[in-house]
Short mmCIF file of C-alpha atoms in Angstrom, two decimals:
data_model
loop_
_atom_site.label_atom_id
_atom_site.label_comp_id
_atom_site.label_asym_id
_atom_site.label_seq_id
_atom_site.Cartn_x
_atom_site.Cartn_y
_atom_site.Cartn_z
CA UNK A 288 -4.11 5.69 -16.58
CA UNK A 289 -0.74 7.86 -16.90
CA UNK A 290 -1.22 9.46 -13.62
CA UNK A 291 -1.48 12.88 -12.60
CA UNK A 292 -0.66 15.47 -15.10
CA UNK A 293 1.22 17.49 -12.70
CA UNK A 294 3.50 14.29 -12.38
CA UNK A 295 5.05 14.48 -15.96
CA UNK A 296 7.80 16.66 -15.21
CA UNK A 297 8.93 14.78 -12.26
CA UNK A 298 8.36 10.63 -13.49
CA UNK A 299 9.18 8.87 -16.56
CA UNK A 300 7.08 8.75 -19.55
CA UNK A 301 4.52 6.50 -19.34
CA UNK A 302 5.48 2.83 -20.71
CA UNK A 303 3.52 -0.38 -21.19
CA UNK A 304 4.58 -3.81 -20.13
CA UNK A 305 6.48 -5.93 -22.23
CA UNK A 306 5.21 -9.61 -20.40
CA UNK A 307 1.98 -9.64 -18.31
CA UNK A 308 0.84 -13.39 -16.69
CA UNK A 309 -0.72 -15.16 -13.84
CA UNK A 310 0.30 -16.58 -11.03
CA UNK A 311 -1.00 -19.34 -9.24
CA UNK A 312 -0.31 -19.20 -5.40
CA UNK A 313 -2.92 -21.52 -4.35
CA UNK A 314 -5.67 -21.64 -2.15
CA UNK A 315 -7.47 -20.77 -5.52
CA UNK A 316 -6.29 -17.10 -6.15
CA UNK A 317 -4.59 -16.13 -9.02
CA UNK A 318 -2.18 -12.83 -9.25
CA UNK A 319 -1.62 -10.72 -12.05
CA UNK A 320 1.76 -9.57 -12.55
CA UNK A 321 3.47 -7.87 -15.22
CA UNK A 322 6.91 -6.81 -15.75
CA UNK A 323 8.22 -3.38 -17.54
CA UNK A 324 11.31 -1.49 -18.61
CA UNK A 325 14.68 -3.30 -19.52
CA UNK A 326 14.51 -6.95 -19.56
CA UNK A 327 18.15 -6.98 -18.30
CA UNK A 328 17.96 -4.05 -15.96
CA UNK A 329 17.97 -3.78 -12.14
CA UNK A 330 15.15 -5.78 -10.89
CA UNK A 331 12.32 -4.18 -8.72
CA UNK A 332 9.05 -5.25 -7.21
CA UNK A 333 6.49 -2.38 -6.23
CA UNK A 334 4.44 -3.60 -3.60
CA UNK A 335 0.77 -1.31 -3.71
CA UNK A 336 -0.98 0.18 -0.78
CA UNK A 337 -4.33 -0.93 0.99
CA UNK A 338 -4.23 -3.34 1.01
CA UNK A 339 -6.73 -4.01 -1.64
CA UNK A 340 -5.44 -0.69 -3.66
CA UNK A 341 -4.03 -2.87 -6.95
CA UNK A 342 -1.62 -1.50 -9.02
CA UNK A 343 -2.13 1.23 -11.73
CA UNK A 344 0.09 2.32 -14.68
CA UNK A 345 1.52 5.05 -13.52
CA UNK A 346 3.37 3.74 -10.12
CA UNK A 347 5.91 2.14 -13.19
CA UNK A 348 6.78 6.03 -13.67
CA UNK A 349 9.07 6.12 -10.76
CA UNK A 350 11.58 4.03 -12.46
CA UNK A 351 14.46 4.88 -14.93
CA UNK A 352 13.05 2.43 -17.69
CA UNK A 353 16.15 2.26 -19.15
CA UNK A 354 17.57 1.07 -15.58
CA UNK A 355 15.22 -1.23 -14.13
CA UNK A 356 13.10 -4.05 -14.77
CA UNK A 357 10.27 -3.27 -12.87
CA UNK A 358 7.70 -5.63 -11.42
CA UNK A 359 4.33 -5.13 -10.52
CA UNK A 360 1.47 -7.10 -9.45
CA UNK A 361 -2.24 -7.06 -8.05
CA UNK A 362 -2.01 -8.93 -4.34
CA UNK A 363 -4.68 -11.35 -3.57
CA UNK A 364 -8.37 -10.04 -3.89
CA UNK A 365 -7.71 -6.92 -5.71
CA UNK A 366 -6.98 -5.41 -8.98
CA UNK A 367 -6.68 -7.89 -12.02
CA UNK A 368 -6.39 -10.66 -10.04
CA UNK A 369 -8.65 -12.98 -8.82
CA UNK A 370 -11.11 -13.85 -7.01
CA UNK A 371 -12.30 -10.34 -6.03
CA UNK A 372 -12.95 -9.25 -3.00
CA UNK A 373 -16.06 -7.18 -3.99
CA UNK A 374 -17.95 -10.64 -4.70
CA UNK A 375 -21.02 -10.78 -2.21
CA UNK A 376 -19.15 -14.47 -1.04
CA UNK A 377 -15.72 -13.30 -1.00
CA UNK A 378 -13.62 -15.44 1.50
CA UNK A 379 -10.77 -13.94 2.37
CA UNK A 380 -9.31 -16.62 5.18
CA UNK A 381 -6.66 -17.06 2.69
CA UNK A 382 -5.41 -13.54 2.72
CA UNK A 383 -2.94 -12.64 4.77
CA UNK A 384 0.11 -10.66 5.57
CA UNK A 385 2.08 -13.95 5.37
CA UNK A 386 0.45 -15.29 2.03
CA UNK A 387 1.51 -12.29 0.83
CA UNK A 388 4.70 -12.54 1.81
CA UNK A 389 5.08 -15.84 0.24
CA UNK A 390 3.54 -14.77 -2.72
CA UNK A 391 6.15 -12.15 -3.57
CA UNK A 392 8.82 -15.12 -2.91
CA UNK A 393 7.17 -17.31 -5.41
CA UNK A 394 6.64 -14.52 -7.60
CA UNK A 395 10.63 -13.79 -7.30
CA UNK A 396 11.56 -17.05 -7.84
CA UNK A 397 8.58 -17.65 -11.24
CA UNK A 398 10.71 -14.85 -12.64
CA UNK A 399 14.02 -15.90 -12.50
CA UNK A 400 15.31 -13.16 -9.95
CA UNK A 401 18.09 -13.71 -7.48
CA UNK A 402 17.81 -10.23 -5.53
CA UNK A 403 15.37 -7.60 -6.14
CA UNK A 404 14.73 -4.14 -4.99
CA UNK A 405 11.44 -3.82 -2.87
CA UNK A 406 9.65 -0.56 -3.14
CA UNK A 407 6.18 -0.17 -0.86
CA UNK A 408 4.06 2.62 0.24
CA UNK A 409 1.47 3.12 2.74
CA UNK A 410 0.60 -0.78 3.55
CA UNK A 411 3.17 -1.48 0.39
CA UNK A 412 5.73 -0.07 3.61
CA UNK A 413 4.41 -2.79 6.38
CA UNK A 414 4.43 -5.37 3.38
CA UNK A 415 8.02 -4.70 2.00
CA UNK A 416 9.36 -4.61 5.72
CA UNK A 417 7.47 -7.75 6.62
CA UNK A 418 8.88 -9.40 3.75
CA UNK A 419 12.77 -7.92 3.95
CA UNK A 420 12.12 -8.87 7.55
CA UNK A 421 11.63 -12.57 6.37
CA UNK A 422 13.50 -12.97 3.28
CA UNK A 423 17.01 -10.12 3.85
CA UNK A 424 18.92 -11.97 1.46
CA UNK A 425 16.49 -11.84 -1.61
CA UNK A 426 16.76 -7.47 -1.20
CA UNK A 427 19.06 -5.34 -2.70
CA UNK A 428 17.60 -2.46 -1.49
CA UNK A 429 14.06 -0.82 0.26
CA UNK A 430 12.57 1.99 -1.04
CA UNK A 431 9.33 3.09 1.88
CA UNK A 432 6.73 5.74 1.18
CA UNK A 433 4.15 6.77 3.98
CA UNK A 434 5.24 4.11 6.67
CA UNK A 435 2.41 2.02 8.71
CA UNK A 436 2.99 -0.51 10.70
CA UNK A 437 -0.42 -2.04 11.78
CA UNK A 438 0.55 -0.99 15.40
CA UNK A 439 -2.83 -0.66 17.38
CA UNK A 440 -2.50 3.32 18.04
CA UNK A 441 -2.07 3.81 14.54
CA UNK A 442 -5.04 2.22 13.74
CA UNK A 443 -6.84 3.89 16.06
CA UNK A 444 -5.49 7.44 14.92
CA UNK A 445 -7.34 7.08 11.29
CA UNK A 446 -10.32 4.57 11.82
CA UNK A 447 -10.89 5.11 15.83
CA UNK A 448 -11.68 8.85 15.71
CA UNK A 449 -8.09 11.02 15.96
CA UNK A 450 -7.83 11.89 12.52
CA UNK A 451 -11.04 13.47 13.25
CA UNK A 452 -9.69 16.68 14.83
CA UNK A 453 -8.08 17.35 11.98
CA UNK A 454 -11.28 16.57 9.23
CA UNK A 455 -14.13 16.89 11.63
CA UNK A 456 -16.48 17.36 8.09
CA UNK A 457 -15.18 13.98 6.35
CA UNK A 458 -15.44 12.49 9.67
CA UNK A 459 -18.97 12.66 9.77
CA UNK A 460 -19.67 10.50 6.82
CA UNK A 461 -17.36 8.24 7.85
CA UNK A 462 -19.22 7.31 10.82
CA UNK A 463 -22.91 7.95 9.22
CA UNK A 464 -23.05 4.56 8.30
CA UNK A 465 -22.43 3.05 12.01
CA UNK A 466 -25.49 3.64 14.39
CA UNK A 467 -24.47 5.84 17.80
CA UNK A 468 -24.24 2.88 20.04
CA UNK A 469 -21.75 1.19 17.73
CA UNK A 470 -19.06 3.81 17.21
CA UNK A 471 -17.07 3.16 20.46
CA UNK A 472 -15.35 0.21 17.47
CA UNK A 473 -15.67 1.19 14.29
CA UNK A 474 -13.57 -0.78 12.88
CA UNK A 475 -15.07 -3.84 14.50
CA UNK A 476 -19.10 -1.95 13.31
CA UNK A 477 -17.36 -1.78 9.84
CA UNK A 478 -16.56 -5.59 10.03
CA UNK A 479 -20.38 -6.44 10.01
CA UNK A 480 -21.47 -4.31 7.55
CA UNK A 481 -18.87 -4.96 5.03
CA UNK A 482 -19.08 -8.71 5.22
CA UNK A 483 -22.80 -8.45 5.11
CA UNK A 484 -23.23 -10.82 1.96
CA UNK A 485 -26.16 -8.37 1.32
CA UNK A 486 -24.87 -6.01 -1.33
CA UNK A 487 -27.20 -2.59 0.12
CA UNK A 488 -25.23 -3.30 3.39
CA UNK A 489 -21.99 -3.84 1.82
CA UNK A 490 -21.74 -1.57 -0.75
CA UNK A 491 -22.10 1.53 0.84
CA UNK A 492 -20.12 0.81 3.56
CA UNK A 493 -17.55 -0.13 1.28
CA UNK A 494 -17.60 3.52 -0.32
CA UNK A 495 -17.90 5.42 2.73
CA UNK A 496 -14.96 3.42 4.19
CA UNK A 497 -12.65 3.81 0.86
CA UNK A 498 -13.98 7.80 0.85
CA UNK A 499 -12.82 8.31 4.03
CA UNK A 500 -9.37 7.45 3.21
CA UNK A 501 -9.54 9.00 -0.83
CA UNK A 502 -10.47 12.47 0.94
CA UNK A 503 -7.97 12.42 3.62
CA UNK A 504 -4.78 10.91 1.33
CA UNK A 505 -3.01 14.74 0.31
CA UNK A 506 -2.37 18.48 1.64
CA UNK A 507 -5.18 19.51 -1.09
CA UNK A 508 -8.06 17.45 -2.34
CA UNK A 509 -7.79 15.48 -5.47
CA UNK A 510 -11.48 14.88 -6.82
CA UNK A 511 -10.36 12.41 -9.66
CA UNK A 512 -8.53 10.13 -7.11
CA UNK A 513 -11.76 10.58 -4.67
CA UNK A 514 -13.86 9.15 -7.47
CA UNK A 515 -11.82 6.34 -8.81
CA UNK A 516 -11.87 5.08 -5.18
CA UNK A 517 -15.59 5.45 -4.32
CA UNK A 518 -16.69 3.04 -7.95
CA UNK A 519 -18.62 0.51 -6.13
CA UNK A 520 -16.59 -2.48 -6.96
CA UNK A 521 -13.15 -1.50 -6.35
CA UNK A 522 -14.48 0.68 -3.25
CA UNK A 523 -15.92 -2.45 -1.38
CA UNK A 524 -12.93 -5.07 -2.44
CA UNK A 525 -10.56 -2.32 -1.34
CA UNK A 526 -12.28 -1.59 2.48
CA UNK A 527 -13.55 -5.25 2.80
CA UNK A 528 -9.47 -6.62 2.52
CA UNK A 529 -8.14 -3.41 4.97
CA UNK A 530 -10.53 -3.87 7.58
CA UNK A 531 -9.78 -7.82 7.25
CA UNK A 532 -6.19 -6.83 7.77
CA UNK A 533 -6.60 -4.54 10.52
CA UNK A 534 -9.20 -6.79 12.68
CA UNK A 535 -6.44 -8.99 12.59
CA UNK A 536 -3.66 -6.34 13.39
CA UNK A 537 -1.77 -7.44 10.66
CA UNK A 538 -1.29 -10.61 11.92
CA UNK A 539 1.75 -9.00 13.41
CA UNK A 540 2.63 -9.32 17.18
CA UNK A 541 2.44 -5.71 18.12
CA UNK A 542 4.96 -3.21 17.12
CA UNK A 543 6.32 -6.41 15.49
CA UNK A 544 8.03 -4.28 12.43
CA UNK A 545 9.97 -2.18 14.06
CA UNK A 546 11.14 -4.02 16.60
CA UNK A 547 12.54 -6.41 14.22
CA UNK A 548 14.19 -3.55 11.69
CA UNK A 549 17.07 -4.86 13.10
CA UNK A 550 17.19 -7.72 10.43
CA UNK A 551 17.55 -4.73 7.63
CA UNK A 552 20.89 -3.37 9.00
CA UNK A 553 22.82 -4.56 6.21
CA UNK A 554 20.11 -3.52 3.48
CA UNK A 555 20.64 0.18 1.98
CA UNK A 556 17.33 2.25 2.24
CA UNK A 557 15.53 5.20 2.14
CA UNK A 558 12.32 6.38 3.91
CA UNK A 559 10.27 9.20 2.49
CA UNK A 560 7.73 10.76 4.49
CA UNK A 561 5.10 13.67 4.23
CA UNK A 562 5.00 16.12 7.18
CA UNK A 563 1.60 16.83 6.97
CA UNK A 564 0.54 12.81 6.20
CA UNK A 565 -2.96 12.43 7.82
CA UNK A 566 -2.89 8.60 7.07
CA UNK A 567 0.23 7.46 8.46
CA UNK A 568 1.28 10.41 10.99
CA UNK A 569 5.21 10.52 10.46
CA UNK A 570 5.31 9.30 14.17
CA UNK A 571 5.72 5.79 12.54
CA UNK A 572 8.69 6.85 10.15
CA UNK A 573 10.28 8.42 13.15
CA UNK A 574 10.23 5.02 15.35
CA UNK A 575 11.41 3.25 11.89
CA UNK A 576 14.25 5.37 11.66
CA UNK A 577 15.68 5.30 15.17
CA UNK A 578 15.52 1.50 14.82
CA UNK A 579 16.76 0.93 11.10
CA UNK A 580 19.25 4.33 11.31
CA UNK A 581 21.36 3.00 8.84
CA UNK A 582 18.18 4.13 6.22
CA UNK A 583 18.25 7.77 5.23
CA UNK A 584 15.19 9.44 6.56
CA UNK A 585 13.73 11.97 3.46
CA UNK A 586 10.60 14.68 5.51
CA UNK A 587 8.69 15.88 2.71
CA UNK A 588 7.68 19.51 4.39
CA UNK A 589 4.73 20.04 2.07
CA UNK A 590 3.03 16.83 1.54
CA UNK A 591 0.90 14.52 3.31
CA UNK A 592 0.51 10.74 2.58
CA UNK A 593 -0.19 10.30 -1.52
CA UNK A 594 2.87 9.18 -3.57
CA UNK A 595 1.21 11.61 -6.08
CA UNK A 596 2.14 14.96 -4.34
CA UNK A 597 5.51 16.61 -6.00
CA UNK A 598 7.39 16.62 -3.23
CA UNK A 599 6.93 12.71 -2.60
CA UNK A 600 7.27 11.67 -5.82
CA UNK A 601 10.31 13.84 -6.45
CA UNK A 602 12.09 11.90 -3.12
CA UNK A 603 10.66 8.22 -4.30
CA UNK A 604 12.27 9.01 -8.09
CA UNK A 605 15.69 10.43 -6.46
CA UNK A 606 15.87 7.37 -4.21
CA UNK A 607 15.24 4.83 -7.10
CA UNK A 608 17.66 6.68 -9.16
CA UNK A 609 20.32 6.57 -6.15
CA UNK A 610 20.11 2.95 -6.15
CA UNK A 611 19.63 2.35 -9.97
CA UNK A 612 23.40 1.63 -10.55
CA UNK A 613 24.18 -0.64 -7.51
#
């Protein structure tokens, strides 16, 4: 997929990878990565959303090709790599914030790179911090899109019922699948049904979960987006690994990444956010920036959370072209 149409005269032309592989991180997953662009340029990593999104073709548009070598790759349970989380016995005790933290090390390290430039968005944000957090010296720069933090009152903003006043009609199939006594936690409700290893109990909580968010993403609707995300498989792998993560809170201590930004002081960065993002209220980006102020804060005025809208991806290319010739 190329992306969005309405994206051409804003990205680079659509490329294809020039080395695609495996990695194994144990505990019997297997990543696929893939690399892009000039062998011999800038390295990058893009770290996806979710988590459970994967990676698609188009997120290597944001980079000069002739600039970067850009890296991409599927975390654990999702995309290309495997096992899947949609299988009815998917085990995901292996799936963490901090696996994936290590796996982006190892990854680093499999690929001969000595400092690399960590661009995340949405979950991709909590990830890259998480992992500047741990490893400062392995980033050149951070490039954050839609910033979430796992903190508990943004969780309960999207999945708890605030987001609500603002799509009171989506709403309502969200919560169809959770019976009235049970919606005081739905997050906790969607837990059971989405590890039910029956797939009629599963499945369509997977899709109403992964509609929810596909309907709520932009400013306008995008229908093709809504339907990529509600195909069965991906839609069940996808909610099945974000409800995992946020039962657990991230397996952060709370408010954990931004009260450690202060490790990223001496990393250059830049922080794009949609005014209108429904996701990941700006809220977050705000309490980012007052502890990281050395990043440049970018307010998109006419966008909400999806890397797709013009405005975002016009601020995520001009910050990757800012830092292309560091």
């Amino acid at each position: 997929m190329s992306g969005p149409a309405h994206l051409d005269e804003i990205l680079y032309p659509p490329i294809e990878p020039y080395e695609t592989g495996e990695l194994l991180v144990g505990d019997g997953h297997r990543l696929y990565w893939e690399q892009s662009g000039d062998p011999d340029g800038k390295p990058v990593v893009f770290l996806h959303g979710g988590p459970g999104a994967g990676t698609s073709p188009w997120q290597r548009r944001f980079f000069d090709p002739s600039r970067y070598r850009i890296v991409l790759f599927d975390q654990r349970g999702c995309g290309r790599s495997t096992p899947h989380a949609s299988a009815p016995n998917a085990d995901l005790r292996h799936n963490t914030t901090w696996h994936s933290v290590a796996d982006i090390e190892l990854l680093r390290k499999n690929l001969g790179i000595s400092q690399w430039q960590v661009f995340g968005g949405s979950w991709g944000s909590a990830l890259a911090l998480a992992y500047a957090q741990t490893h400062p010296d392995a980033v050149s720069e951070i490039v954050l899109r839609g910033i979430f933090t796992l903190r508990a009152h943004e969780l309960e903003w999207f999945y708890e019922g605030g987001a609500s006043a603002i799509f009171p009609d989506l709403w309502e199939n969200f919560i169809a699948q959770i019976p009235v006594l049970e919606r005081g936690h739905l997050i906790e409700a969607y837990h059971r049904r989405l590890f039910d290893p029956d797939p009629d109990v599963h499945i369509p909580a997977g899709v109403a979960w992964s509609s929810w968010e596909a309907a709520t993403l932009s400013v306008l609707p995008d229908p093709d987006r809504e339907a990529s995300m509600a195909e069965p498989a991906a839609a069940t792998a996808f909610a099945r690994i974000e409800n995992h993560y946020f039962v657990h809170g991230g397996w952060f201590r709370e408010g954990q990444l931004i009260a450690d930004a202060g490790r990223l002081s001496e990393i250059p960065g830049v922080i794009v956010q949609g005014r209108y993002d429904v996701c990941t209220p700006i809220m977050t980006a705000w309490d980012l920036h007052r502890a990281w102020p050395e990043a440049e804060l970018v307010i998109v005025d006419d966008a909400g959370h999806a890397a797709s809208e013009p405005g975002i991806a016009r601020a995520l290319r001009a910050a990757t072209d800012g830092f292309a010739s560091r």
